[in-house]
XYZ file of C-alpha atoms in Angstrom:
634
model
C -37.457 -89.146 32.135
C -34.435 -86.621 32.523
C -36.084 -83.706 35.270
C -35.721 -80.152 33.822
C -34.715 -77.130 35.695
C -37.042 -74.424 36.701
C -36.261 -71.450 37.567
C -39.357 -70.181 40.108
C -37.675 -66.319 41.042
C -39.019 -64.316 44.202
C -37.653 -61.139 45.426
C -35.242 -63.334 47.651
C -33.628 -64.118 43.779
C -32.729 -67.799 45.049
C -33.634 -70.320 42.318
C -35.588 -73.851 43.336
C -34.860 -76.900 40.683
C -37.724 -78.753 39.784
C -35.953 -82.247 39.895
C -35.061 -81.736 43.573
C -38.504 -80.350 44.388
C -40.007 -83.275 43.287
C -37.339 -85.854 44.605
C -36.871 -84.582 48.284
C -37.996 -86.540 50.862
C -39.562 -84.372 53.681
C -41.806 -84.974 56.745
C -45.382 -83.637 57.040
C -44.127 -81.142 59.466
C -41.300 -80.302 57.506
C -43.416 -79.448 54.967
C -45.847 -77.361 56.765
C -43.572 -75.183 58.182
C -41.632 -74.483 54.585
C -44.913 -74.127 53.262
C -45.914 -71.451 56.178
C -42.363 -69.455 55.956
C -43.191 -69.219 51.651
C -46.557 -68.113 52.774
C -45.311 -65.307 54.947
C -42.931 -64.060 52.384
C -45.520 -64.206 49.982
C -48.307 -62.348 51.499
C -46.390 -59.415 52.160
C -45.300 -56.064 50.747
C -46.570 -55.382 47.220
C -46.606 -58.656 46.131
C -49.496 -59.459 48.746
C -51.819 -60.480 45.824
C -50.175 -62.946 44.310
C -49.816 -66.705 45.428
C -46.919 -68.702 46.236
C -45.613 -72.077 44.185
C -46.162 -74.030 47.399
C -49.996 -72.834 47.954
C -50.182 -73.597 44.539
C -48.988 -77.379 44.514
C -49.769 -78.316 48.470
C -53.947 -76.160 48.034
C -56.769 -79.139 48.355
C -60.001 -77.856 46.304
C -63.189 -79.524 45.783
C -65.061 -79.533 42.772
C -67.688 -77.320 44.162
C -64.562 -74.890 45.018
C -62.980 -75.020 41.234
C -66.638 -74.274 39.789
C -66.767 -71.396 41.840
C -63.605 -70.190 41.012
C -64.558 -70.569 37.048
C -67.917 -68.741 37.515
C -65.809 -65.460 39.039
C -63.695 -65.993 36.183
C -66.429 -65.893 33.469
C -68.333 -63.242 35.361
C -65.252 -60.710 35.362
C -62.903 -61.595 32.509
C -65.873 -62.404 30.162
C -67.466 -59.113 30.197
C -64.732 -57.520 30.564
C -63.257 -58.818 27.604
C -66.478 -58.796 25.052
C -67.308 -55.347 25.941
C -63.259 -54.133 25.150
C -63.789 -55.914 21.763
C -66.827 -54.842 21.142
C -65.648 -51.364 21.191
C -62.105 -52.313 19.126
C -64.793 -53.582 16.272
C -66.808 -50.369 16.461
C -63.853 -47.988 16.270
C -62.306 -49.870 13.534
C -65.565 -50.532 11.794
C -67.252 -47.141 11.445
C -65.148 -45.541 8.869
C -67.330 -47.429 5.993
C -70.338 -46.220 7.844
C -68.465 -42.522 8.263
C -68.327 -42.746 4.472
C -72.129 -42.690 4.091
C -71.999 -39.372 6.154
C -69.791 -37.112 3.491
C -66.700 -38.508 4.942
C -65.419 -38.636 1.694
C -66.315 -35.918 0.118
C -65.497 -33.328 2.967
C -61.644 -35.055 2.717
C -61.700 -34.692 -1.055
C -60.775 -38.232 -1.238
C -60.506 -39.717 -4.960
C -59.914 -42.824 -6.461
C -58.328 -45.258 -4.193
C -57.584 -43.131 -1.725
C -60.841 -44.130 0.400
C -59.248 -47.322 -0.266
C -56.345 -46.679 1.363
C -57.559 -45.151 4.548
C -59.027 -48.835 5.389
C -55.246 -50.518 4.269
C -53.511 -48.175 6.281
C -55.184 -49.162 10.050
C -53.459 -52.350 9.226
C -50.282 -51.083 8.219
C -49.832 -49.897 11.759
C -51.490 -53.017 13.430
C -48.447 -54.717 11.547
C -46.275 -52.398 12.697
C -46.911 -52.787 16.025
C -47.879 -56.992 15.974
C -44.069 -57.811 16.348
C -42.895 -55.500 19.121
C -46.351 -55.949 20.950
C -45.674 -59.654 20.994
C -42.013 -58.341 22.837
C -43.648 -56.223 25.382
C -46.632 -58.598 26.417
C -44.312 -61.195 27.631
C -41.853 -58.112 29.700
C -44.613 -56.328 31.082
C -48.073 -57.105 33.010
C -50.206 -57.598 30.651
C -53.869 -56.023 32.344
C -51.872 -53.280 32.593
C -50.467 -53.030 29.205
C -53.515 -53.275 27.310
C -55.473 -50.698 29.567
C -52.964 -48.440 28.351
C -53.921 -49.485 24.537
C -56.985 -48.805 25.085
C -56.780 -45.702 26.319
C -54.601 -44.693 23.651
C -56.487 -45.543 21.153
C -59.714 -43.839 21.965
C -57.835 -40.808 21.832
C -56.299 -41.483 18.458
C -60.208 -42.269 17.659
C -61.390 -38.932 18.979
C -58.414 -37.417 16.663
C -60.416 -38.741 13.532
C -62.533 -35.965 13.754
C -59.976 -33.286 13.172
C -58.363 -34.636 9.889
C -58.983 -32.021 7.624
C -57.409 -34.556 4.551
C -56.219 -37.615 3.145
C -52.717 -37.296 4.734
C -54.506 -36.371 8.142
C -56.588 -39.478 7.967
C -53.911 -41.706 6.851
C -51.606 -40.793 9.515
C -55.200 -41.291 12.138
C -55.920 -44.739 11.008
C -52.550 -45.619 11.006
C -51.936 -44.982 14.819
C -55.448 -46.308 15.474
C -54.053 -49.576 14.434
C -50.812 -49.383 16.530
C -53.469 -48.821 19.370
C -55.368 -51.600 18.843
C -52.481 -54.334 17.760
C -52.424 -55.433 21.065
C -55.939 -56.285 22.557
C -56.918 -59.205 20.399
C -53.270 -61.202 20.910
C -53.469 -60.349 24.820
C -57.039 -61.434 25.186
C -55.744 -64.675 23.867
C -53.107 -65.018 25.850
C -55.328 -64.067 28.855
C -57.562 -66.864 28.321
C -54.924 -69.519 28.088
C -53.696 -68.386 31.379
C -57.124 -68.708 33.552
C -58.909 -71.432 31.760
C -58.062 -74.926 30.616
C -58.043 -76.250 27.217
C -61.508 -77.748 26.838
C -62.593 -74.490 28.480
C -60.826 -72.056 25.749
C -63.375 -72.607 22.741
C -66.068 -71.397 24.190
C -64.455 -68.529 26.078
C -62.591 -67.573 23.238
C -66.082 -67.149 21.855
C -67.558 -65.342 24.403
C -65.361 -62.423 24.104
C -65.224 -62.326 20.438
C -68.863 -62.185 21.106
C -68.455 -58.627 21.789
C -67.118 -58.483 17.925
C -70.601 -59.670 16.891
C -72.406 -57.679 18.863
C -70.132 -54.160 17.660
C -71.009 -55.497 13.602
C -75.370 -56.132 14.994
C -75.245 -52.862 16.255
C -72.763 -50.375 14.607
C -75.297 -49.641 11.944
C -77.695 -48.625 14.467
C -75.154 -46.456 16.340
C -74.307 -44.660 12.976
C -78.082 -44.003 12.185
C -78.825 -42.509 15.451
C -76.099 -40.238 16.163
C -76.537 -39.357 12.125
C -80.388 -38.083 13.230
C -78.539 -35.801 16.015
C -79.933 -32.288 14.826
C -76.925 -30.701 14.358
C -74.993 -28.244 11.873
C -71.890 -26.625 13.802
C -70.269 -30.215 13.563
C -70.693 -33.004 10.825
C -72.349 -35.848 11.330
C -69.264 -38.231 10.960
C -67.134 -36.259 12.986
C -69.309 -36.475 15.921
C -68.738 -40.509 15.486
C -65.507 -40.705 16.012
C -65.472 -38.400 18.959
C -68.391 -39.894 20.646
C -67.008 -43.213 20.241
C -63.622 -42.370 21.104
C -64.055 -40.775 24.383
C -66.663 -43.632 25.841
C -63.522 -45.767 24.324
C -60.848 -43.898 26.832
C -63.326 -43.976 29.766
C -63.671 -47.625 29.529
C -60.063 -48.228 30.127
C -60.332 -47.076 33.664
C -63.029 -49.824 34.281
C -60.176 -52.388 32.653
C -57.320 -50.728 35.258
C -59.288 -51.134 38.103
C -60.762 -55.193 37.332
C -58.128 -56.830 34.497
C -55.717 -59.032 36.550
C -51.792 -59.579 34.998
C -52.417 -63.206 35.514
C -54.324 -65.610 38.097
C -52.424 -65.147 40.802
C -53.072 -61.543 41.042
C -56.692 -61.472 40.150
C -58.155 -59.164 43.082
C -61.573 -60.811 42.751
C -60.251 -63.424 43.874
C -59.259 -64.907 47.417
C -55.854 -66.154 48.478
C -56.973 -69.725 48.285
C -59.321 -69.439 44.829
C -55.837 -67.868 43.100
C -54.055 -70.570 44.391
C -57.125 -73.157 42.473
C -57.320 -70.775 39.388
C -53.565 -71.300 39.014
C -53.541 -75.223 39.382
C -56.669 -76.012 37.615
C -54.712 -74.889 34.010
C -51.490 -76.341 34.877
C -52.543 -79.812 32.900
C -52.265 -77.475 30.009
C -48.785 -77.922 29.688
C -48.350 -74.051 27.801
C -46.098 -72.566 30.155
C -48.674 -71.562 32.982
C -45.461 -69.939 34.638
C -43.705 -69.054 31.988
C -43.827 -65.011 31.841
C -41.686 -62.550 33.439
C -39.056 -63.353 30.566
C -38.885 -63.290 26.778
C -36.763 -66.837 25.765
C -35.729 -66.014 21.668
C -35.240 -69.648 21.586
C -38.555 -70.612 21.671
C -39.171 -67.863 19.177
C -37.053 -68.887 16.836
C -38.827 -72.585 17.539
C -42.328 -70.433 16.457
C -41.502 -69.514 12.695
C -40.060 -72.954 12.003
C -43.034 -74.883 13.363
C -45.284 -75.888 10.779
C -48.159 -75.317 12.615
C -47.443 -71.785 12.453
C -47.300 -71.651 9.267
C -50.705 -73.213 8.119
C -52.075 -70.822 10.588
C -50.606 -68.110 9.464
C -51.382 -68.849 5.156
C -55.209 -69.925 6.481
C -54.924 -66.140 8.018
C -54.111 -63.964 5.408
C -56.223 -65.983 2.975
C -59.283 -65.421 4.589
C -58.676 -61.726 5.270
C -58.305 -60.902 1.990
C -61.990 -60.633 2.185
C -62.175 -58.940 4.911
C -60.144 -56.076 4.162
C -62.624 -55.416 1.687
C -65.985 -55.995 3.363
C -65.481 -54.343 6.722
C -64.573 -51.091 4.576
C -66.867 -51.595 1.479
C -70.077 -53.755 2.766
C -72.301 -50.434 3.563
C -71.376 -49.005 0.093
C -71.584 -52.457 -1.474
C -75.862 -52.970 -0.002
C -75.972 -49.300 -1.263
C -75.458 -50.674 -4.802
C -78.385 -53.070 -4.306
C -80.471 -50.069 -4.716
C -80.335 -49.153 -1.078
C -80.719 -45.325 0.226
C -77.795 -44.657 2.610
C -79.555 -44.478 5.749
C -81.541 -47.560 4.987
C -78.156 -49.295 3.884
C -76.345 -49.173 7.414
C -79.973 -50.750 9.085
C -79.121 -53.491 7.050
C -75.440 -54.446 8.558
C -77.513 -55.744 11.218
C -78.705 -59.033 9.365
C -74.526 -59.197 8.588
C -73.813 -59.366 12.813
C -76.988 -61.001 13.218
C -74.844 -63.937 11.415
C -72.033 -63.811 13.130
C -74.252 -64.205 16.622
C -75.963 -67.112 15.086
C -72.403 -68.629 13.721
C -70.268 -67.874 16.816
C -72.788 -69.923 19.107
C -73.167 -72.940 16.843
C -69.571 -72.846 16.520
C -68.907 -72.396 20.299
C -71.603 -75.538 20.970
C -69.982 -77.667 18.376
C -66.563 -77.162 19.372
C -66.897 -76.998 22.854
C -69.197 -80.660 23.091
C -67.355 -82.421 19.817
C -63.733 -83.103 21.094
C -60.964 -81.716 19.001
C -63.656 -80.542 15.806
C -62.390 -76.820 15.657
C -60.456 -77.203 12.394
C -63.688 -79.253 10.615
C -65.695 -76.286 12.153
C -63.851 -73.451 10.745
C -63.702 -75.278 6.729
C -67.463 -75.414 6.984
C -67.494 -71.585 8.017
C -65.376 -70.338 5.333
C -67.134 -72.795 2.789
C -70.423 -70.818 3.808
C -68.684 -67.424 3.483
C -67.354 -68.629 0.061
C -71.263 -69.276 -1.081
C -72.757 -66.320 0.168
C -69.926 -64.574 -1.749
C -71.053 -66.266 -5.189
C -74.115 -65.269 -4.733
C -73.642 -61.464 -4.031
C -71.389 -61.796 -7.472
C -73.669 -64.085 -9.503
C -76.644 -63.038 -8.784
C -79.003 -61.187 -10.560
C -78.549 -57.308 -9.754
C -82.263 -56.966 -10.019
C -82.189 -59.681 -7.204
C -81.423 -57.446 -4.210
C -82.751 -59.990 -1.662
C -80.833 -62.159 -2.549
C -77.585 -60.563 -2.632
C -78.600 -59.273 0.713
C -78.564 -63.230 2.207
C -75.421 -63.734 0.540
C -73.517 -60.735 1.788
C -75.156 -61.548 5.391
C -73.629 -64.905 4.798
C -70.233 -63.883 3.447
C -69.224 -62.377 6.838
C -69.209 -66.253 8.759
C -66.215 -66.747 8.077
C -65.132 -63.885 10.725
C -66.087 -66.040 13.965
C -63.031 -68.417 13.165
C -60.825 -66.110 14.928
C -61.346 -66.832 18.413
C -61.161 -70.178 17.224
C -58.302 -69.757 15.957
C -57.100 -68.145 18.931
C -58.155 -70.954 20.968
C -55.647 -73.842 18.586
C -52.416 -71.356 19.663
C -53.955 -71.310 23.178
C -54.127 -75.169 23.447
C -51.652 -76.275 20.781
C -48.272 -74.031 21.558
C -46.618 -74.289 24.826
C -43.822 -72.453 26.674
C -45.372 -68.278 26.945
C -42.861 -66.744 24.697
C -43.721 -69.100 21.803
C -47.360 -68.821 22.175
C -46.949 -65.347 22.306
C -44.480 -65.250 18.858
C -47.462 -67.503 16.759
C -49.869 -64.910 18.165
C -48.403 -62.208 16.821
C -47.486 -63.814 13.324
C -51.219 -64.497 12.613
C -52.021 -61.271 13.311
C -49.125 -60.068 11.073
C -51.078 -62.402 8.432
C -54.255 -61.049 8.914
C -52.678 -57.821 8.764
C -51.234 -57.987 5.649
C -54.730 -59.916 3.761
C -56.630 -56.809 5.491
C -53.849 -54.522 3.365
C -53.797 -56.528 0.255
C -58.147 -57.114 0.499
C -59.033 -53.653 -0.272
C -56.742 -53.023 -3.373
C -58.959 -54.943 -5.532
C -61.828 -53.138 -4.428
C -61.346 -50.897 -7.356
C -62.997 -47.385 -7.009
C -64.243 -47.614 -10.795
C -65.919 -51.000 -10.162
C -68.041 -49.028 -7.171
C -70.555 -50.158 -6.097
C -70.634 -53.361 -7.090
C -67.065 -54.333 -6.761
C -66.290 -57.472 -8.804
C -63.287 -58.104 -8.899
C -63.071 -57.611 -5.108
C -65.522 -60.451 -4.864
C -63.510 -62.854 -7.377
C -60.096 -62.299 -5.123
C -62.929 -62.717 -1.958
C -64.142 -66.517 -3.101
C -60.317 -67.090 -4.475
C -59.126 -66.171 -0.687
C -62.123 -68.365 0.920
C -61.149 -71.316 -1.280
C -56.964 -70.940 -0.341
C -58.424 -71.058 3.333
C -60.365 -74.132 3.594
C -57.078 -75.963 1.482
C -54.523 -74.673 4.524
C -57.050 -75.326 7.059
C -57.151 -79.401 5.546
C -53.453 -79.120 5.898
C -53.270 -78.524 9.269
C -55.681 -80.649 10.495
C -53.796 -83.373 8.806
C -50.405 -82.656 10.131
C -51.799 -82.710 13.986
C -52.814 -86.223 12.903
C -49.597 -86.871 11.403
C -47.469 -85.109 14.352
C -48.939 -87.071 16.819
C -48.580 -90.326 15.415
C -45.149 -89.649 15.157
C -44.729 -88.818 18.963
C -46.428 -91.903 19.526
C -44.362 -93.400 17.862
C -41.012 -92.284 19.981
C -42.187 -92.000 23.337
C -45.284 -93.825 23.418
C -48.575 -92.766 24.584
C -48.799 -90.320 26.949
C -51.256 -91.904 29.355
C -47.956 -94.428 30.090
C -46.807 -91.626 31.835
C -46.234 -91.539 35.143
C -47.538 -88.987 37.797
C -44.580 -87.244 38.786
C -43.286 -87.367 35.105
C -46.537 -85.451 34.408
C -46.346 -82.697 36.996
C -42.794 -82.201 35.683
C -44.253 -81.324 32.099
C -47.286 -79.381 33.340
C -44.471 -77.009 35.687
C -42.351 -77.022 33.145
C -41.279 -73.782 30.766
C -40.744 -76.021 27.821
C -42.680 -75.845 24.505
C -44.956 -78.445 23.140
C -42.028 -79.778 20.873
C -39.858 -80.143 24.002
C -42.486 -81.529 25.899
C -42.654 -85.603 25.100
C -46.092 -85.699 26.341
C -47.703 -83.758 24.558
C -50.387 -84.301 21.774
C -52.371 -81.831 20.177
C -56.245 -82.521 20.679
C -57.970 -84.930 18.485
C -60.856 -87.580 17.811
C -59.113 -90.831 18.996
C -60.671 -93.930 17.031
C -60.689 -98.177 17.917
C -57.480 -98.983 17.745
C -56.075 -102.479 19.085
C -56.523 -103.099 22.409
C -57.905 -99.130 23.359
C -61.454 -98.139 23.688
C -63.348 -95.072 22.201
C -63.904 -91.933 24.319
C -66.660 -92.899 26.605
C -69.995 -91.561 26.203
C -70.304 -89.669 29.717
C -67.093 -87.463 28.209
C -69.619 -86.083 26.263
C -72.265 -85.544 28.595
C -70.141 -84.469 31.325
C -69.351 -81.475 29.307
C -72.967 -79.996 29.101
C -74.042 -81.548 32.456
C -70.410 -79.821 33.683
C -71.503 -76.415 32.141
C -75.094 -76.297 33.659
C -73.655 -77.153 37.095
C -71.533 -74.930 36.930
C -73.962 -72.369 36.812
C -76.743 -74.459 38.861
C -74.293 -75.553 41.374
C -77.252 -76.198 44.010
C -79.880 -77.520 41.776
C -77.203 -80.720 40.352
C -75.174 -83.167 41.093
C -73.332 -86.179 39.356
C -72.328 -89.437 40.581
C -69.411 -90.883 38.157
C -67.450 -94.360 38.132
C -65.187 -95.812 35.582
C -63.788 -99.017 36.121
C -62.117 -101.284 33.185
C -64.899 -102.391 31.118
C -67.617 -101.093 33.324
C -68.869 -97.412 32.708
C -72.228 -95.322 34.331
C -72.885 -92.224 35.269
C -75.866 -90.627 37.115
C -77.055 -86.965 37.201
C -79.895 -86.227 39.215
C -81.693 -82.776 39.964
C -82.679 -81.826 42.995
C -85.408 -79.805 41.344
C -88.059 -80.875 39.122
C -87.990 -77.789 36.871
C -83.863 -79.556 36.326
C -84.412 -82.080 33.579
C -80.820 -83.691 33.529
C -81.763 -86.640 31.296
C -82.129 -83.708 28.173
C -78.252 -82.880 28.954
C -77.019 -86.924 29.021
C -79.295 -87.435 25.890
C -77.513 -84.622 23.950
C -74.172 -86.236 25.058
C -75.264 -89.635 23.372
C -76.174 -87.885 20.069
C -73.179 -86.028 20.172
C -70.966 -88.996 20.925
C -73.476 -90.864 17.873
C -72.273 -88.507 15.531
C -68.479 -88.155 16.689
C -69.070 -91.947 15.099
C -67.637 -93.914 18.096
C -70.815 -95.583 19.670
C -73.761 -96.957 17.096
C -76.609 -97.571 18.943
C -78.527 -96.590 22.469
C -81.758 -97.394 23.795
C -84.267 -94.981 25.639
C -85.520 -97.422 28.215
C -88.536 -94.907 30.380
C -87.529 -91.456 28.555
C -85.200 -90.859 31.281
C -82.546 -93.852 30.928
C -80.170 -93.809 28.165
C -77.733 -96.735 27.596
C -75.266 -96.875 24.840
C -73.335 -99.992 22.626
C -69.577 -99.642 22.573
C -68.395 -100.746 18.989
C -67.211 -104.738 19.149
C -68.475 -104.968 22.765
C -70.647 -106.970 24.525
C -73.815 -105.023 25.178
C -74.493 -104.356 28.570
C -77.636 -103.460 30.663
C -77.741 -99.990 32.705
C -78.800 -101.124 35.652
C -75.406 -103.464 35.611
C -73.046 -100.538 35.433
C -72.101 -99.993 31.611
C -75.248 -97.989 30.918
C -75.579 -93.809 30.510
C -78.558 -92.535 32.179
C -80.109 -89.880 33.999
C -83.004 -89.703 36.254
C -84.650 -86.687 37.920
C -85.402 -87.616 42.021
């Protein structure tokens, strides 16, 4: 395999080729003292927080070491992350609920022009989506979206002195410019610290803060509309109360958000050097920042991947253009009073919660099931939807459970996210795709509300028709995607064989590489391998390991795992070192997991604590001779 060139800059500006880093033959001391001279440089001056490429490659970690490193990871960027989206929802959310507070009416706004106000946010989040996508790559990117969120919660705080449509158009239209960039940029965050199987359910956990923005917002908006009051109006004290705790929170972002992993400050020298490694089997351009490459843009709009992405986007959003706007005015028409009518957009992000961690379980324990995951979400949405519009109108229950089940479809996002995270190598590219489904669900968000017409209020139907006609277009591009991964990578097989024919050095070459995933020959987007020939299915303990993986990561003392894979010969062993610890719950979940991924057809519970599993046209074998799955507490 030819070796590619990479060029690894310092502030010495000398370059270091890849082929002849991995080709040169050097002695232990040689290599100890280059290391300790790159160290040296590293370490000083202003670039004393990040780490250098040989710390990176020569660092030794144990696993104990790498899950520590992941839990400071979760326990900054996490929070950090859910609680700046949680605030992006809220600010972009309450103008529906600002509408319940004479919004409206002190604005003289008529006919569509309410309407409008919601389109327009998006017009600037377009806007913006394309250049953002520019200056994320050219610039450090904690840095650059403290500063959008900073900005933003002033341009929120400015609501509150439009005095009339043109005032609020020109509001929500900067609002969105502010807050083009957080949602891209958290993406692209969590590709750099965390590796693929890790995304889903990090992706998830900030989006969280989403949910937790559409649970609460209602309950926000009813109790700063009981603030006795009458030298301001109610709505107007929303938007600046919201905006200011907004711009204060971007301080806590400038002092924690790193630029990348080597510069994360919570961090030590040696856990930067393990953050960076652990994702470099990603292959999606770990390194690759500093630099916008228009060749691997031009690469993003011609991939077809891109494409279904970005056709799924805007047809699900042409629903949601509508409901995040219209949903409070839309329960109001099930014979709701106002106040009454925002208490109930709870049940609406009490779905998303439920949603978001069924979809984060399933995705994150059922290898490569995100696309299957997000058709059955939209496919809910699109039911819940047919029963707000067919419904009885005397039925306001039930239209209630279907508009609470309409907004599922939202908590694809992150999962979406997570595909470009996983799926699109080399930075510059991943960042281009990014951008271009945000462009889509920019312009369904625009298009959404225009069938909302104001004479149809409150009901809204032909909003709803163009909402189920959107959630059907969905599911159809989401099918076509998940076939053409299937298709793409049969292809590659096809070429240049399997990828686990690879050799080592051929491997670390891809993974260091800045190349994108149709450059690189390796690689193969995730999915469910089945028999075929001579290979075996996943084993069972790939399954386990997951969920065992997850609770020792955050029970590092109270676990441990004994693992050995041989040719035919398969076990693994978790045992807790406290009785409280039932490990043999995890490994049991793995085997119905791994029952219903359809590769394994039988296992036996041999003393409630033993599992073993049958392999599809293999000899069964007993636990206690190796080929067995079972877990035992001491």
């Amino acid at each position: 395999m030819e070796q590619q060139a990479v060029n690894l800059q310092g502030e010495n500006d000398r370059d270091v080729d890849l082929g002849q880093m991995l080709d040169v033959q050097s002695t232990p001391e040689e290599e100890r003292k280059v290391l300790q001279e790159q160290q040296a440089v590293n370490m000083q001056g202003e670039n004393d927080r990040d780490v250098d490429l040989g710390q990176m490659l020569d660092v030794q970690s144990t696993p104990e070491e790498e899950r520590k490193v992941l839990q400071k990871l979760d326990s900054v960027l996490l929070p950090l992350m859910a609680c700046a989206y949680f605030l992006q929802f809220l600010d972009k959310f309450i103008l529906g609920q600002a509408a319940l507070f004479d919004l409206r009416q002190d604005l003289n706004l008529h006919g569509s022009e309410f309407a409008w106000t919601s389109a327009v946010f998006y017009f600037g989040y377009l806007f913006w989506s394309w250049p953002s996508s520019y200056v994320i790559v050219r610039v450090p990117i904690g840095k650059y979206l403290t500063v959008s969120v900073f900005i933003w919660g002033g341009i929120l705080m400015c609501h509150a002195a439009c005095k009339n449509f043109a005032g609020l158009m020109v509001a929500r239209f900067f609002l969105g410019v502010g807050e083009a960039a957080i949602a891209p940029g958290f993406s692209l965050i969590t590709g750099l610290f965390y590796k693929r199987k890790e995304q889903p359910l990090r992706q998830s956990a900030w989006y969280f803060g989403n949910c937790i923005a559409a649970l609460l917002g209602g309950v926000i908006s009813y109790g700063i509309g009981h603030i006795n009051t009458t030298s301001i109006a109610h709505w107007k004290l929303i938007f600046l109360i919201l905006g200011a705790v907004t711009s204060a929170y971007a301080v806590v972002l400038f002092l924690f958000l790193p630029d990348s992993p080597a510069k994360a400050v919570f961090l030590t020298p040696k856990e930067r050097a393990i953050a960076v490694q652990r994702t470099l089997e990603n292959k999606t351009g770990v390194l690759d920042f500093g630099s916008f490459k228009w060749n691997q843009a031009l690469e993003a709009t011609l991939d077809p991947q891109t494409w279904f992405l970005v056709l799924y986007t805007f047809t699900s959003n042409l629903a949601n253009g509508g409901l995040t706007t219209f949903a409070p005015i839309i329960t109001t028409g099930f014979g709701f009073s106002n106040f009454k009518a925002l208490l109930l957009q709870m049940p609406l992000g009490g779905a998303e919660i439920v949603f978001i961690l069924l979809s984060a379980a399933i995705t994150t324990f059922i290898p490569s099931s995100r696309i299957l995951c997000m058709t059955f979400n939209i496919l809910i949405s699109m039911l819940g939807m047919l029963l707000v519009w067919k419904l009885d109108p005397e039925n306001a229950a039930g239209r209630e459970v279907g508009l609470t089940l309409s907004v599922v479809y939202a908590v694809n996002l992150p999962i979406s996210l997570s595909i470009i995270s996983s799926n699109v190598a080399g930075f510059s590219k991943k960042s281009v795709v990014t951008a271009s489904l945000f462009v889509a669900y920019c312009a369904g968000n625009i298009v959404g509300p225009q069938f909302f017409l104001a004479s149809e209020a409150p009901s809204y139907p032909t909003g709803l028709e163009e909402s189920i006609s959107g959630f059907a277009l969905g599911a159809v591009f989401l099918l076509c995607l998940f076939v053409y991964y299937n298709w793409e990578n049969r292809r590659r097989n096809r070429l240049y064989g399997r990828p686990e024919e690879m050799t080592s050095r051929e491997e670390l070459a891809d993974e260091l590489s800045n190349k994108t995933d149709r450059q690189i020959e390796s690689f193969r987007f995730p999915q469910r391998r089945r028999p075929r020939g001579g290979h075996l299915p996943p084993f069972p303990e790939e399954f386990a390991m997951q969920g065992l993986g997850f609770t020792a990561g955050y029970f590092p003392e109270g676990w441990f795992a004994n693992e050995n894979v041989e040719s035919e010969t398969h076990y693994l062993e978790a045992r807790s070192m406290h009785s409280q610890h039932r490990p043999e719950r995890v490994l049991w979940l793995g085997v119905q997991l791994a029952r219903l991924a359809g590769e394994w057809i039988e296992y036996s519970n041999v003393d409630g604590y033993t599992f073993s599993v049958r392999r599809k046209g293999m000899e069964y074998l007993e636990a206690e001779n190796g080929s067995g799955y079972c877990g035992s507490p001491s």
